[in-house]
């Protein structure tokens, strides 16, 4: 079992996963900063000088100067602004992942087309499989010309 695990780890599966998690975490921080620090302030200005990170509804009916003050008081709140920020954050990350997966799929299709090129052909005389570049059949020694290859 140890050898099997070592082979699994050495093949790169664990390393690939670790790299993906680390890059994903860093990408998440960058995306969160993009949403909170770059996108939401101008959107807040456009819709009437609203700070989305401070947009909330206290459920106990009392008024608080800020979300931080409501949290310090222990008041239950609906954090609408934080939800909008997280929703935008998720949308940007999902779109970025979509673009990466789309590109990988396109590359995979291109690689698959290259790999599916036939490497063998049939000799028209003895029906033995011979390499595509062969000019003579290895079984019956017949001359394989381009006309004969086109016939096959």
Short mmCIF file of N, CA and C in Angstrom, two decimals:
data_model
loop_
_atom_site.label_atom_id
_atom_site.label_comp_id
_atom_site.label_asym_id
_atom_site.label_seq_id
_atom_site.Cartn_x
_atom_site.Cartn_y
_atom_site.Cartn_z
N UNK A 1 0.83 -1.19 0.00
CA UNK A 1 0.00 0.00 0.00
C UNK A 1 0.88 1.26 0.00
N UNK A 2 2.00 1.24 0.73
CA UNK A 2 2.89 2.39 0.76
C UNK A 2 3.44 2.69 -0.63
N UNK A 3 3.83 1.64 -1.38
CA UNK A 3 4.35 1.82 -2.72
C UNK A 3 3.29 2.43 -3.63
N UNK A 4 2.07 1.96 -3.48
CA UNK A 4 0.97 2.49 -4.29
C UNK A 4 0.75 3.97 -4.00
N UNK A 5 0.80 4.34 -2.70
CA UNK A 5 0.64 5.75 -2.33
C UNK A 5 1.80 6.58 -2.87
N UNK A 6 3.03 6.06 -2.74
CA UNK A 6 4.21 6.77 -3.25
C UNK A 6 4.08 7.01 -4.75
N UNK A 7 3.65 5.97 -5.49
CA UNK A 7 3.47 6.12 -6.93
C UNK A 7 2.42 7.18 -7.24
N UNK A 8 1.35 7.19 -6.46
CA UNK A 8 0.29 8.17 -6.63
C UNK A 8 0.83 9.58 -6.41
N UNK A 9 1.60 9.76 -5.33
CA UNK A 9 2.13 11.08 -5.00
C UNK A 9 3.18 11.53 -6.01
N UNK A 10 4.01 10.61 -6.47
CA UNK A 10 5.08 10.95 -7.39
C UNK A 10 4.54 11.31 -8.76
N UNK A 11 3.42 10.72 -9.14
CA UNK A 11 2.85 11.02 -10.46
C UNK A 11 2.43 12.47 -10.57
N UNK A 12 2.34 13.17 -9.47
CA UNK A 12 2.02 14.59 -9.54
C UNK A 12 0.61 14.92 -9.10
N UNK A 13 -0.22 13.93 -8.79
CA UNK A 13 -1.59 14.23 -8.42
C UNK A 13 -1.66 15.09 -7.17
N UNK A 14 -0.93 14.73 -6.15
CA UNK A 14 -0.96 15.50 -4.91
C UNK A 14 -0.31 16.86 -5.11
N UNK A 15 0.78 16.88 -5.82
CA UNK A 15 1.46 18.15 -6.09
C UNK A 15 0.56 19.08 -6.90
N UNK A 16 -0.10 18.55 -7.93
CA UNK A 16 -1.02 19.35 -8.73
C UNK A 16 -2.15 19.91 -7.87
N UNK A 17 -2.69 19.06 -6.97
CA UNK A 17 -3.77 19.50 -6.09
C UNK A 17 -3.29 20.60 -5.16
N UNK A 18 -2.10 20.42 -4.57
CA UNK A 18 -1.57 21.43 -3.66
C UNK A 18 -1.34 22.76 -4.38
N UNK A 19 -0.78 22.70 -5.56
CA UNK A 19 -0.55 23.92 -6.33
C UNK A 19 -1.89 24.59 -6.67
N UNK A 20 -2.87 23.79 -7.04
CA UNK A 20 -4.20 24.34 -7.35
C UNK A 20 -4.83 25.03 -6.16
N UNK A 21 -4.71 24.43 -4.98
CA UNK A 21 -5.28 25.03 -3.77
C UNK A 21 -4.57 26.34 -3.44
N UNK A 22 -3.25 26.34 -3.52
CA UNK A 22 -2.48 27.55 -3.19
C UNK A 22 -2.80 28.67 -4.17
N UNK A 23 -2.79 28.36 -5.46
CA UNK A 23 -3.09 29.39 -6.47
C UNK A 23 -4.55 29.83 -6.35
N UNK A 24 -5.44 28.88 -6.07
CA UNK A 24 -6.86 29.23 -5.90
C UNK A 24 -7.06 30.18 -4.73
N UNK A 25 -6.37 29.94 -3.64
CA UNK A 25 -6.48 30.83 -2.48
C UNK A 25 -5.97 32.23 -2.80
N UNK A 26 -4.83 32.29 -3.47
CA UNK A 26 -4.28 33.59 -3.85
C UNK A 26 -5.19 34.30 -4.85
N UNK A 27 -5.72 33.53 -5.80
CA UNK A 27 -6.62 34.12 -6.79
C UNK A 27 -7.89 34.63 -6.11
N UNK A 28 -8.36 33.90 -5.10
CA UNK A 28 -9.55 34.33 -4.35
C UNK A 28 -9.30 35.66 -3.65
N UNK A 29 -8.12 35.83 -3.07
CA UNK A 29 -7.80 37.09 -2.41
C UNK A 29 -7.74 38.25 -3.41
N UNK A 30 -7.14 37.98 -4.55
CA UNK A 30 -7.05 39.03 -5.58
C UNK A 30 -8.45 39.41 -6.07
N UNK A 31 -9.29 38.40 -6.29
CA UNK A 31 -10.65 38.68 -6.76
C UNK A 31 -11.44 39.44 -5.70
N UNK A 32 -11.31 39.04 -4.45
CA UNK A 32 -12.00 39.75 -3.37
C UNK A 32 -11.55 41.20 -3.29
N UNK A 33 -10.25 41.43 -3.43
CA UNK A 33 -9.75 42.80 -3.44
C UNK A 33 -10.27 43.57 -4.64
N UNK A 34 -10.32 42.91 -5.80
CA UNK A 34 -10.86 43.57 -6.99
C UNK A 34 -12.30 44.02 -6.75
N UNK A 35 -13.10 43.14 -6.17
CA UNK A 35 -14.51 43.48 -5.92
C UNK A 35 -14.62 44.57 -4.87
N UNK A 36 -13.98 44.37 -3.71
CA UNK A 36 -14.16 45.29 -2.58
C UNK A 36 -13.46 46.63 -2.78
N UNK A 37 -12.29 46.63 -3.42
CA UNK A 37 -11.48 47.84 -3.48
C UNK A 37 -11.55 48.58 -4.81
N UNK A 38 -11.91 47.88 -5.90
CA UNK A 38 -11.89 48.51 -7.21
C UNK A 38 -13.31 48.67 -7.78
N UNK A 39 -14.10 47.60 -7.77
CA UNK A 39 -15.42 47.64 -8.42
C UNK A 39 -16.53 48.26 -7.57
N UNK A 40 -16.63 47.87 -6.30
CA UNK A 40 -17.76 48.31 -5.49
C UNK A 40 -17.75 49.80 -5.15
N UNK A 41 -16.59 50.44 -4.89
CA UNK A 41 -16.64 51.89 -4.62
C UNK A 41 -17.24 52.70 -5.77
N UNK A 42 -16.84 52.50 -7.04
CA UNK A 42 -17.50 53.27 -8.11
C UNK A 42 -18.98 52.92 -8.27
N UNK A 43 -19.32 51.64 -8.09
CA UNK A 43 -20.73 51.26 -8.19
C UNK A 43 -21.52 51.94 -7.07
N UNK A 44 -20.94 52.00 -5.88
CA UNK A 44 -21.58 52.69 -4.75
C UNK A 44 -21.77 54.17 -5.03
N UNK A 45 -20.79 54.78 -5.68
CA UNK A 45 -20.92 56.20 -6.04
C UNK A 45 -22.02 56.42 -7.06
N UNK A 46 -22.12 55.50 -8.02
CA UNK A 46 -23.12 55.64 -9.09
C UNK A 46 -24.53 55.51 -8.53
N UNK A 47 -24.74 54.59 -7.60
CA UNK A 47 -26.10 54.37 -7.08
C UNK A 47 -26.43 55.26 -5.88
N UNK A 48 -25.63 56.26 -5.63
CA UNK A 48 -25.99 57.23 -4.60
C UNK A 48 -25.12 57.18 -3.36
N UNK A 49 -23.83 57.08 -3.56
CA UNK A 49 -22.85 57.12 -2.47
C UNK A 49 -23.15 56.06 -1.38
N UNK A 50 -23.38 54.84 -1.83
CA UNK A 50 -23.67 53.73 -0.92
C UNK A 50 -22.39 52.93 -0.72
N UNK A 51 -22.04 52.67 0.54
CA UNK A 51 -20.94 51.78 0.87
C UNK A 51 -21.55 50.39 1.05
N UNK A 52 -21.39 49.53 0.04
CA UNK A 52 -22.05 48.24 0.06
C UNK A 52 -21.59 47.38 1.25
N UNK A 53 -20.34 47.52 1.67
CA UNK A 53 -19.88 46.72 2.79
C UNK A 53 -20.57 47.13 4.09
N UNK A 54 -21.19 48.29 4.11
CA UNK A 54 -21.89 48.78 5.31
C UNK A 54 -23.40 48.81 5.10
N UNK A 55 -23.88 48.13 4.08
CA UNK A 55 -25.33 48.09 3.80
C UNK A 55 -25.91 46.87 4.51
N UNK A 56 -26.75 47.11 5.51
CA UNK A 56 -27.31 46.01 6.31
C UNK A 56 -28.67 46.42 6.86
N UNK A 57 -29.39 45.43 7.34
CA UNK A 57 -30.68 45.67 7.99
C UNK A 57 -30.62 45.02 9.38
N UNK A 58 -30.72 45.83 10.46
CA UNK A 58 -30.74 45.24 11.80
C UNK A 58 -32.11 44.57 12.03
N UNK A 59 -32.09 43.35 12.52
CA UNK A 59 -33.33 42.60 12.70
C UNK A 59 -34.01 42.87 14.05
N UNK A 60 -33.31 43.53 14.96
CA UNK A 60 -33.91 43.82 16.26
C UNK A 60 -34.64 45.15 16.29
N UNK A 61 -34.67 45.87 15.15
CA UNK A 61 -35.40 47.13 15.05
C UNK A 61 -34.66 48.34 15.56
N UNK A 62 -33.49 48.20 16.11
CA UNK A 62 -32.73 49.34 16.61
C UNK A 62 -31.85 49.91 15.50
N UNK A 63 -31.42 51.16 15.71
CA UNK A 63 -30.55 51.82 14.72
C UNK A 63 -29.11 51.78 15.22
N UNK A 64 -28.18 51.48 14.29
CA UNK A 64 -26.74 51.47 14.58
C UNK A 64 -26.06 52.31 13.51
N UNK A 65 -24.99 52.98 13.90
CA UNK A 65 -24.27 53.85 12.97
C UNK A 65 -23.56 53.08 11.86
N UNK A 66 -23.15 51.86 12.14
CA UNK A 66 -22.45 51.06 11.15
C UNK A 66 -22.67 49.58 11.43
N UNK A 67 -22.29 48.77 10.48
CA UNK A 67 -22.39 47.32 10.65
C UNK A 67 -21.47 46.87 11.79
N UNK A 68 -20.30 47.49 11.88
CA UNK A 68 -19.37 47.14 12.96
C UNK A 68 -20.00 47.43 14.32
N UNK A 69 -20.70 48.55 14.45
CA UNK A 69 -21.35 48.90 15.72
C UNK A 69 -22.47 47.90 16.03
N UNK A 70 -23.19 47.46 15.02
CA UNK A 70 -24.26 46.48 15.23
C UNK A 70 -23.67 45.14 15.67
N UNK A 71 -22.54 44.77 15.09
CA UNK A 71 -21.89 43.51 15.48
C UNK A 71 -21.36 43.58 16.90
N UNK A 72 -20.78 44.74 17.28
CA UNK A 72 -20.28 44.91 18.64
C UNK A 72 -21.42 44.80 19.64
N UNK A 73 -22.58 45.34 19.26
CA UNK A 73 -23.75 45.27 20.14
C UNK A 73 -24.38 43.88 20.13
N UNK A 74 -23.94 43.03 19.22
CA UNK A 74 -24.48 41.67 19.14
C UNK A 74 -25.84 41.60 18.49
N UNK A 75 -26.17 42.61 17.69
CA UNK A 75 -27.48 42.66 17.03
C UNK A 75 -27.49 41.72 15.82
N UNK A 76 -28.60 41.02 15.63
CA UNK A 76 -28.72 40.20 14.42
C UNK A 76 -28.96 41.12 13.21
N UNK A 77 -28.22 40.86 12.13
CA UNK A 77 -28.33 41.73 10.95
C UNK A 77 -28.40 40.91 9.67
N UNK A 78 -29.08 41.46 8.68
CA UNK A 78 -29.03 40.95 7.31
C UNK A 78 -27.97 41.79 6.59
N UNK A 79 -26.86 41.18 6.27
CA UNK A 79 -25.73 41.90 5.66
C UNK A 79 -25.87 41.89 4.14
N UNK A 80 -26.73 42.71 3.63
CA UNK A 80 -27.05 42.75 2.21
C UNK A 80 -25.83 43.17 1.39
N UNK A 81 -25.12 44.17 1.83
CA UNK A 81 -23.96 44.66 1.10
C UNK A 81 -22.85 43.62 1.00
N UNK A 82 -22.59 42.93 2.11
CA UNK A 82 -21.56 41.89 2.08
C UNK A 82 -21.98 40.75 1.16
N UNK A 83 -23.28 40.46 1.14
CA UNK A 83 -23.77 39.42 0.25
C UNK A 83 -23.58 39.83 -1.21
N UNK A 84 -23.88 41.08 -1.54
CA UNK A 84 -23.69 41.58 -2.91
C UNK A 84 -22.21 41.51 -3.28
N UNK A 85 -21.33 41.90 -2.37
CA UNK A 85 -19.89 41.82 -2.62
C UNK A 85 -19.48 40.37 -2.89
N UNK A 86 -19.94 39.45 -2.05
CA UNK A 86 -19.57 38.03 -2.22
C UNK A 86 -20.17 37.45 -3.49
N UNK A 87 -21.37 37.88 -3.85
CA UNK A 87 -22.00 37.40 -5.08
C UNK A 87 -21.20 37.87 -6.30
N UNK A 88 -20.77 39.11 -6.30
CA UNK A 88 -19.95 39.63 -7.40
C UNK A 88 -18.59 38.93 -7.41
N UNK A 89 -18.02 38.71 -6.24
CA UNK A 89 -16.76 37.98 -6.11
C UNK A 89 -16.89 36.59 -6.72
N UNK A 90 -17.95 35.89 -6.37
CA UNK A 90 -18.19 34.54 -6.91
C UNK A 90 -18.36 34.57 -8.43
N UNK A 91 -19.11 35.54 -8.92
CA UNK A 91 -19.36 35.63 -10.36
C UNK A 91 -18.05 35.84 -11.13
N UNK A 92 -17.20 36.70 -10.64
CA UNK A 92 -15.92 36.95 -11.30
C UNK A 92 -15.05 35.69 -11.27
N UNK A 93 -14.99 35.02 -10.11
CA UNK A 93 -14.18 33.80 -10.01
C UNK A 93 -14.74 32.71 -10.91
N UNK A 94 -16.06 32.54 -10.92
CA UNK A 94 -16.67 31.51 -11.76
C UNK A 94 -16.40 31.79 -13.24
N UNK A 95 -16.47 33.06 -13.64
CA UNK A 95 -16.21 33.41 -15.03
C UNK A 95 -14.74 33.15 -15.39
N UNK A 96 -13.84 33.47 -14.47
CA UNK A 96 -12.41 33.21 -14.72
C UNK A 96 -12.15 31.72 -14.85
N UNK A 97 -12.76 30.91 -13.97
CA UNK A 97 -12.59 29.46 -14.07
C UNK A 97 -13.19 28.95 -15.38
N UNK A 98 -14.34 29.49 -15.76
CA UNK A 98 -14.96 29.11 -17.04
C UNK A 98 -14.01 29.38 -18.20
N UNK A 99 -13.37 30.55 -18.20
CA UNK A 99 -12.45 30.89 -19.29
C UNK A 99 -11.26 29.93 -19.32
N UNK A 100 -10.74 29.57 -18.16
CA UNK A 100 -9.61 28.64 -18.10
C UNK A 100 -10.02 27.27 -18.60
N UNK A 101 -11.16 26.77 -18.12
CA UNK A 101 -11.64 25.44 -18.53
C UNK A 101 -11.94 25.43 -20.03
N UNK A 102 -12.51 26.50 -20.52
CA UNK A 102 -12.81 26.59 -21.96
C UNK A 102 -11.54 26.51 -22.79
N UNK A 103 -10.49 27.21 -22.33
CA UNK A 103 -9.22 27.20 -23.06
C UNK A 103 -8.58 25.82 -22.99
N UNK A 104 -8.61 25.18 -21.82
CA UNK A 104 -8.04 23.84 -21.67
C UNK A 104 -8.78 22.85 -22.58
N UNK A 105 -10.10 22.94 -22.63
CA UNK A 105 -10.88 22.05 -23.49
C UNK A 105 -10.53 22.26 -24.97
N UNK A 106 -10.32 23.51 -25.36
CA UNK A 106 -9.93 23.78 -26.75
C UNK A 106 -8.57 23.18 -27.06
N UNK A 107 -7.62 23.32 -26.12
CA UNK A 107 -6.30 22.73 -26.32
C UNK A 107 -6.39 21.21 -26.37
N UNK A 108 -7.23 20.64 -25.51
CA UNK A 108 -7.39 19.18 -25.48
C UNK A 108 -7.94 18.67 -26.81
N UNK A 109 -8.92 19.39 -27.37
CA UNK A 109 -9.47 18.99 -28.67
C UNK A 109 -8.39 19.03 -29.75
N UNK A 110 -7.56 20.07 -29.71
CA UNK A 110 -6.49 20.20 -30.68
C UNK A 110 -5.49 19.05 -30.54
N UNK A 111 -5.15 18.70 -29.29
CA UNK A 111 -4.22 17.59 -29.05
C UNK A 111 -4.83 16.26 -29.48
N UNK A 112 -6.14 16.09 -29.20
CA UNK A 112 -6.81 14.85 -29.58
C UNK A 112 -6.81 14.66 -31.09
N UNK A 113 -7.02 15.74 -31.84
CA UNK A 113 -7.01 15.64 -33.30
C UNK A 113 -5.64 15.20 -33.80
N UNK A 114 -4.58 15.74 -33.19
CA UNK A 114 -3.22 15.37 -33.60
C UNK A 114 -2.93 13.91 -33.26
N UNK A 115 -3.42 13.44 -32.11
CA UNK A 115 -3.16 12.07 -31.69
C UNK A 115 -3.95 11.06 -32.50
N UNK A 116 -5.07 11.44 -33.08
CA UNK A 116 -5.91 10.50 -33.80
C UNK A 116 -5.48 10.30 -35.25
N UNK A 117 -4.42 10.93 -35.66
CA UNK A 117 -3.91 10.71 -37.01
C UNK A 117 -3.49 9.24 -37.11
N UNK A 118 -3.94 8.56 -38.18
CA UNK A 118 -3.63 7.13 -38.27
C UNK A 118 -2.13 6.89 -38.38
N UNK A 119 -1.66 5.89 -37.66
CA UNK A 119 -0.24 5.55 -37.72
C UNK A 119 -0.02 4.28 -38.53
N UNK A 120 -1.10 3.55 -38.80
CA UNK A 120 -1.00 2.30 -39.56
C UNK A 120 -1.98 2.33 -40.73
N UNK A 121 -1.65 1.54 -41.75
CA UNK A 121 -2.54 1.36 -42.89
C UNK A 121 -2.53 -0.12 -43.26
N UNK A 122 -3.46 -0.52 -44.11
CA UNK A 122 -3.53 -1.92 -44.53
C UNK A 122 -2.89 -2.10 -45.89
N UNK A 123 -2.14 -3.16 -46.02
CA UNK A 123 -1.60 -3.52 -47.32
C UNK A 123 -2.79 -4.00 -48.16
N UNK A 124 -2.97 -3.47 -49.38
CA UNK A 124 -4.12 -3.88 -50.19
C UNK A 124 -4.00 -5.31 -50.74
N UNK A 125 -2.83 -5.90 -50.64
CA UNK A 125 -2.62 -7.24 -51.19
C UNK A 125 -2.83 -8.33 -50.14
N UNK A 126 -2.25 -8.14 -48.95
CA UNK A 126 -2.35 -9.21 -47.93
C UNK A 126 -3.13 -8.77 -46.69
N UNK A 127 -3.57 -7.51 -46.65
CA UNK A 127 -4.35 -6.93 -45.56
C UNK A 127 -3.62 -6.89 -44.22
N UNK A 128 -2.29 -6.91 -44.26
CA UNK A 128 -1.48 -6.78 -43.05
C UNK A 128 -1.37 -5.30 -42.71
N UNK A 129 -1.36 -4.99 -41.42
CA UNK A 129 -1.19 -3.60 -40.98
C UNK A 129 0.29 -3.23 -41.10
N UNK A 130 0.55 -2.09 -41.76
CA UNK A 130 1.90 -1.59 -41.93
C UNK A 130 1.90 -0.11 -41.56
N UNK A 131 3.03 0.44 -41.17
CA UNK A 131 3.08 1.87 -40.85
C UNK A 131 2.69 2.73 -42.04
N UNK A 132 2.09 3.87 -41.78
CA UNK A 132 1.61 4.77 -42.83
C UNK A 132 2.75 5.18 -43.76
N UNK A 133 3.94 5.39 -43.24
CA UNK A 133 5.07 5.85 -44.05
C UNK A 133 5.76 4.73 -44.81
N UNK A 134 5.31 3.48 -44.61
CA UNK A 134 5.98 2.34 -45.27
C UNK A 134 5.75 2.39 -46.77
N UNK A 135 6.79 2.00 -47.54
CA UNK A 135 6.67 1.94 -49.00
C UNK A 135 6.63 0.49 -49.48
N UNK A 136 6.86 -0.45 -48.55
CA UNK A 136 6.84 -1.86 -48.89
C UNK A 136 6.21 -2.61 -47.71
N UNK A 137 5.36 -3.59 -48.00
CA UNK A 137 4.70 -4.39 -46.98
C UNK A 137 5.71 -5.34 -46.35
N UNK A 138 5.71 -5.41 -45.03
CA UNK A 138 6.66 -6.27 -44.32
C UNK A 138 6.26 -7.75 -44.41
N UNK A 139 5.00 -8.04 -44.71
CA UNK A 139 4.55 -9.44 -44.77
C UNK A 139 4.70 -10.03 -46.17
N UNK A 140 4.19 -9.31 -47.18
CA UNK A 140 4.21 -9.87 -48.53
C UNK A 140 5.22 -9.18 -49.44
N UNK A 141 5.92 -8.20 -48.95
CA UNK A 141 6.94 -7.41 -49.65
C UNK A 141 6.42 -6.70 -50.90
N UNK A 142 5.14 -6.50 -50.98
CA UNK A 142 4.57 -5.76 -52.11
C UNK A 142 4.97 -4.29 -52.02
N UNK A 143 5.17 -3.69 -53.17
CA UNK A 143 5.49 -2.27 -53.26
C UNK A 143 4.21 -1.48 -52.98
N UNK A 144 4.26 -0.57 -52.01
CA UNK A 144 3.11 0.26 -51.65
C UNK A 144 3.33 1.65 -52.21
N UNK A 145 2.77 1.93 -53.36
CA UNK A 145 2.92 3.24 -53.98
C UNK A 145 1.81 4.14 -53.46
N UNK A 146 1.90 5.42 -53.75
CA UNK A 146 0.87 6.35 -53.31
C UNK A 146 -0.47 6.03 -53.95
N UNK A 147 -0.47 5.49 -55.19
CA UNK A 147 -1.72 5.11 -55.84
C UNK A 147 -2.36 3.91 -55.13
N UNK A 148 -1.51 2.95 -54.74
CA UNK A 148 -2.01 1.77 -54.04
C UNK A 148 -2.49 2.18 -52.65
N UNK A 149 -1.74 3.11 -51.99
CA UNK A 149 -2.13 3.56 -50.68
C UNK A 149 -3.48 4.30 -50.75
N UNK A 150 -3.70 5.04 -51.83
CA UNK A 150 -4.97 5.73 -52.00
C UNK A 150 -6.08 4.71 -52.23
N UNK A 151 -5.76 3.57 -52.87
CA UNK A 151 -6.73 2.51 -53.11
C UNK A 151 -7.15 1.85 -51.81
N UNK A 152 -6.23 1.77 -50.86
CA UNK A 152 -6.50 1.11 -49.58
C UNK A 152 -7.40 2.01 -48.79
#
